[in-house]
Amino acid sequence: MVEDGKLTVRAVERALDILLCFTEAEDLNLTEISARVGLHKSTVHRLLASLEGKGFIIRDPASERYRLGFRIWELSANLTHSDDPALIVLPEMERLRDQVGETVSLYVRDGMERVRVQAVQSNQAIRRVAPIGARLPLSVGASSKILVAFADSDEQQLLLRDPSWPTAVSPAAYLQQLEEVKTLGYATSVEEREPGAAAVAAPIFGRAQRLVAALAVSGPANRLTLKKMKEHAPALMEAARRMGKMLK
């Protein structure tokens, strides 16, 4: 019976892994899904059939490609309450986007990663596209620096001692960067994670000055220069301050 339970849990985990494939792609074929989750096509096909039967996945019979089904949107509708932080701050994010002309993102920390929970894309023809739900490493990037810099010192040490922390990142040098970030009140990054991309981020504090999220402005590095990021920093920090008051 225990073994049956283990098999059931494994099947659930695999089905969820398949759904998570669609955080960065609108549609995928069987081969692509199989490669992403590291499972045999026959196993993936069975799981897709179950997900399709429940409405979580839709298969296009002509192209044999899969996409998320309407049942996903039914579930997500329960997240769109007035107390959802990602929705509460959306108007402020749009206002900041219009001010600086670049993509604006909201990140929270989840273990050794940061997750983009909200984004407002730039209206410029050449822009940084920021998919919601993307999971990124905590070791690089302006938003990562914010999420680590304003964590308490014990938490910082746990992060730096984690086995998944890149050995190429010197803890001493990184801690020095974090001190500079705390002094300035914002963090910058230029091509740290992605070639040609730059970002500037600031902390959002909620109740009792508790760090809630990191607010970031990102764009092409040739347009969002260090000089330009410094110019945008006051507007960014003011937007983060207003958002923090909304979350109290």
Coordinates of C-alpha atoms in Angstrom, one line a residue:
M1 CA 0.0 0.0 0.0
V2 CA 2.9 2.3 0.8
E3 CA 4.4 1.5 -2.6
D4 CA 1.1 2.4 -4.3
G5 CA 1.1 5.7 -2.4
K6 CA 4.6 6.5 -3.6
L7 CA 3.7 5.7 -7.2
T8 CA 0.6 8.0 -6.9
V9 CA 2.7 10.9 -5.5
R10 CA 5.3 10.4 -8.2
A11 CA 2.6 10.6 -10.9
V12 CA 1.3 13.8 -9.4
E13 CA 4.7 15.3 -9.3
R14 CA 5.3 14.3 -12.9
A15 CA 2.0 15.8 -14.0
L16 CA 2.8 19.0 -12.2
D17 CA 6.2 19.1 -13.9
I18 CA 4.4 18.9 -17.2
L19 CA 2.2 21.8 -16.4
L20 CA 5.2 23.9 -15.3
C21 CA 6.7 23.4 -18.8
F22 CA 4.2 25.9 -20.0
T23 CA 5.5 28.8 -17.8
E24 CA 8.0 29.6 -20.6
A25 CA 6.2 28.3 -23.7
E26 CA 2.7 28.8 -25.0
D27 CA 2.5 25.4 -26.7
L28 CA 4.7 22.3 -27.0
N29 CA 4.7 19.0 -28.7
L30 CA 5.2 15.6 -27.1
T31 CA 8.9 15.4 -27.9
E32 CA 9.6 18.9 -26.4
I33 CA 7.6 18.1 -23.2
S34 CA 9.4 14.7 -22.8
A35 CA 12.8 16.4 -23.1
R36 CA 11.9 19.1 -20.6
V37 CA 10.7 16.8 -17.9
G38 CA 13.1 14.0 -18.6
L39 CA 10.6 11.3 -19.1
H40 CA 9.9 8.7 -21.8
K41 CA 7.3 9.8 -24.4
S42 CA 4.9 7.0 -23.5
T43 CA 4.8 8.1 -19.9
V44 CA 4.4 11.7 -20.9
H45 CA 1.6 10.8 -23.3
R46 CA -0.3 9.0 -20.6
L47 CA 0.0 11.9 -18.2
L48 CA -1.0 14.4 -20.9
A49 CA -4.1 12.3 -21.7
S50 CA -5.1 12.4 -18.0
L51 CA -4.5 16.2 -17.8
E52 CA -6.4 16.7 -21.1
G53 CA -9.3 14.6 -19.7
K54 CA -9.6 17.0 -16.7
G55 CA -9.3 20.1 -18.8
F56 CA -5.9 21.2 -17.7
I57 CA -4.3 20.6 -21.1
I58 CA -5.7 21.1 -24.6
R59 CA -4.3 19.2 -27.6
D60 CA -4.5 20.6 -31.1
P61 CA -5.4 17.6 -33.3
A62 CA -4.0 19.3 -36.4
S63 CA -0.5 20.3 -35.1
E64 CA -0.3 17.7 -32.3
R65 CA 0.8 20.5 -30.0
Y66 CA -0.4 21.0 -26.4
R67 CA -1.3 24.1 -24.5
L68 CA -2.8 24.9 -21.1
G69 CA -6.6 24.3 -20.8
F70 CA -9.3 26.5 -19.5
R71 CA -9.4 24.6 -16.2
I72 CA -6.1 26.4 -15.3
W73 CA -7.8 29.7 -15.7
E74 CA -10.7 28.6 -13.5
L75 CA -8.2 27.9 -10.8
S76 CA -6.3 31.1 -11.3
A77 CA -9.5 33.1 -11.0
N78 CA -9.4 32.4 -7.3
L79 CA -6.1 34.2 -7.1
T80 CA -7.5 37.5 -8.5
H81 CA -8.9 38.8 -5.2
S82 CA -8.5 42.4 -4.1
D83 CA -6.0 41.2 -1.5
D84 CA -3.6 39.6 -4.0
P85 CA -0.4 41.7 -3.7
A86 CA 0.6 41.2 -7.3
L87 CA -2.7 42.8 -8.4
I88 CA -2.8 45.5 -5.8
V89 CA 0.5 47.0 -7.0
L90 CA -0.2 46.5 -10.7
P91 CA -1.4 50.1 -11.3
E92 CA 1.8 51.5 -9.7
M93 CA 3.9 49.2 -11.9
E94 CA 2.1 50.5 -15.0
R95 CA 2.7 54.0 -13.8
L96 CA 6.4 53.4 -13.3
R97 CA 6.6 51.7 -16.7
D98 CA 5.2 54.8 -18.3
Q99 CA 7.7 57.0 -16.3
V100 CA 10.8 55.1 -17.3
G101 CA 9.8 53.5 -20.5
E102 CA 11.2 50.1 -19.6
T103 CA 9.8 46.7 -18.5
V104 CA 8.9 46.6 -14.8
S105 CA 8.9 43.3 -12.8
L106 CA 8.0 42.2 -9.3
Y107 CA 10.0 39.4 -7.7
V108 CA 9.7 37.3 -4.5
R109 CA 12.2 34.9 -3.0
D110 CA 11.4 31.2 -3.0
G111 CA 14.3 29.2 -1.4
M112 CA 17.4 29.6 -3.5
E113 CA 15.5 31.2 -6.4
R114 CA 13.5 34.3 -7.1
V115 CA 10.2 34.2 -8.9
R116 CA 8.7 36.8 -11.1
V117 CA 5.1 37.2 -9.9
Q118 CA 4.1 40.2 -11.9
A119 CA 5.4 42.1 -14.9
V120 CA 4.4 45.1 -17.1
Q121 CA 6.1 45.0 -20.5
S122 CA 7.8 48.1 -22.0
N123 CA 5.9 49.7 -24.9
Q124 CA 9.2 50.2 -26.8
A125 CA 9.8 48.2 -30.0
I126 CA 13.0 46.8 -28.6
R127 CA 12.4 45.7 -25.0
R128 CA 13.0 43.2 -22.3
V129 CA 10.3 40.6 -22.3
A130 CA 9.6 39.3 -18.7
P131 CA 7.4 36.2 -18.5
I132 CA 5.4 35.9 -15.3
G133 CA 6.3 32.8 -13.3
A134 CA 9.9 32.6 -14.4
R135 CA 12.3 31.3 -11.7
L136 CA 15.8 32.8 -11.6
P137 CA 18.9 32.2 -9.5
L138 CA 19.4 34.3 -6.4
S139 CA 23.2 34.6 -7.0
V140 CA 23.0 37.1 -9.9
G141 CA 20.9 40.1 -10.9
A142 CA 19.7 43.3 -9.4
S143 CA 16.5 41.8 -7.9
S144 CA 18.5 38.9 -6.3
K145 CA 20.8 41.4 -4.6
I146 CA 17.8 43.2 -3.1
L147 CA 16.2 40.0 -1.9
V148 CA 19.4 38.9 -0.2
A149 CA 20.7 42.3 0.9
F150 CA 17.6 43.0 2.9
A151 CA 17.2 39.6 4.4
D152 CA 18.5 39.2 8.0
S153 CA 22.2 38.2 8.4
D154 CA 21.5 34.6 9.5
E155 CA 19.4 34.1 6.4
Q156 CA 22.2 35.5 4.2
Q157 CA 24.7 33.1 5.7
L158 CA 22.4 30.2 5.1
L159 CA 22.1 31.2 1.5
L160 CA 25.8 31.6 0.9
R161 CA 26.5 28.2 2.6
D162 CA 23.9 26.4 0.5
P163 CA 25.5 23.7 -1.7
S164 CA 23.7 25.2 -4.8
W165 CA 25.4 28.5 -4.3
P166 CA 27.9 29.0 -7.3
T167 CA 31.5 28.5 -6.2
A168 CA 32.5 31.2 -8.7
V169 CA 30.7 33.8 -6.6
S170 CA 33.0 34.9 -3.7
P171 CA 30.9 35.2 -0.5
A172 CA 33.2 38.0 0.8
A173 CA 32.9 40.1 -2.4
Y174 CA 29.1 39.4 -2.6
L175 CA 28.6 40.5 1.0
Q176 CA 30.5 43.7 0.2
Q177 CA 28.1 44.3 -2.8
L178 CA 25.1 43.8 -0.5
E179 CA 26.4 46.4 1.9
E180 CA 26.7 48.9 -0.9
V181 CA 23.1 48.0 -2.0
K182 CA 21.8 48.7 1.5
T183 CA 23.6 52.0 1.6
L184 CA 22.2 53.1 -1.8
G185 CA 18.8 51.7 -1.4
Y186 CA 18.8 50.1 -4.8
A187 CA 20.9 47.5 -6.8
T188 CA 22.0 47.4 -10.4
S189 CA 23.2 44.7 -12.8
V190 CA 24.6 44.7 -16.3
E191 CA 24.7 41.4 -18.3
E192 CA 25.1 39.4 -15.0
R193 CA 22.6 36.8 -16.0
E194 CA 21.7 37.5 -19.6
P195 CA 23.9 39.0 -22.3
G196 CA 22.6 42.4 -23.5
A197 CA 20.3 42.9 -20.5
A198 CA 20.5 45.3 -17.6
A199 CA 18.3 46.0 -14.5
V200 CA 17.9 48.2 -11.5
A201 CA 15.9 47.1 -8.5
A202 CA 14.6 48.4 -5.1
P203 CA 13.1 46.8 -2.0
I204 CA 9.4 46.8 -1.2
F205 CA 8.8 46.8 2.6
G206 CA 5.4 45.9 4.0
R207 CA 4.3 45.7 7.6
A208 CA 7.0 46.5 10.3
Q209 CA 9.5 47.2 7.5
R210 CA 9.5 43.5 6.5
L211 CA 10.8 42.9 3.0
V212 CA 8.0 41.8 0.8
A213 CA 9.4 41.8 -2.7
A214 CA 11.9 43.4 -5.1
L215 CA 10.7 45.9 -7.7
A216 CA 12.8 46.0 -10.9
V217 CA 13.2 48.0 -14.1
S218 CA 14.9 46.1 -16.9
G219 CA 15.8 46.7 -20.5
P220 CA 18.5 46.5 -23.2
A221 CA 22.0 47.2 -21.7
N222 CA 22.8 49.7 -24.5
R223 CA 19.8 51.8 -23.5
L224 CA 19.5 51.1 -19.8
T225 CA 23.0 52.2 -19.0
L226 CA 24.4 52.7 -15.4
K227 CA 23.9 56.4 -15.9
K228 CA 20.3 55.9 -16.9
M229 CA 19.7 53.5 -14.0
K230 CA 21.0 56.0 -11.6
E231 CA 18.5 58.5 -13.1
H232 CA 15.6 56.1 -12.7
A233 CA 16.5 55.1 -9.2
P234 CA 14.6 57.8 -7.4
A235 CA 11.4 57.1 -9.3
L236 CA 11.9 53.3 -8.7
M237 CA 12.4 53.7 -5.0
E238 CA 9.4 56.1 -4.7
A239 CA 7.2 53.6 -6.5
A240 CA 8.5 50.8 -4.2
R241 CA 7.7 53.0 -1.2
R242 CA 4.1 53.6 -2.4
M243 CA 3.6 49.9 -3.0
G244 CA 4.8 49.1 0.5
K245 CA 2.2 51.4 2.0
M246 CA -0.5 49.7 -0.1
L247 CA 0.5 46.4 1.3
K248 CA 0.3 47.4 4.9

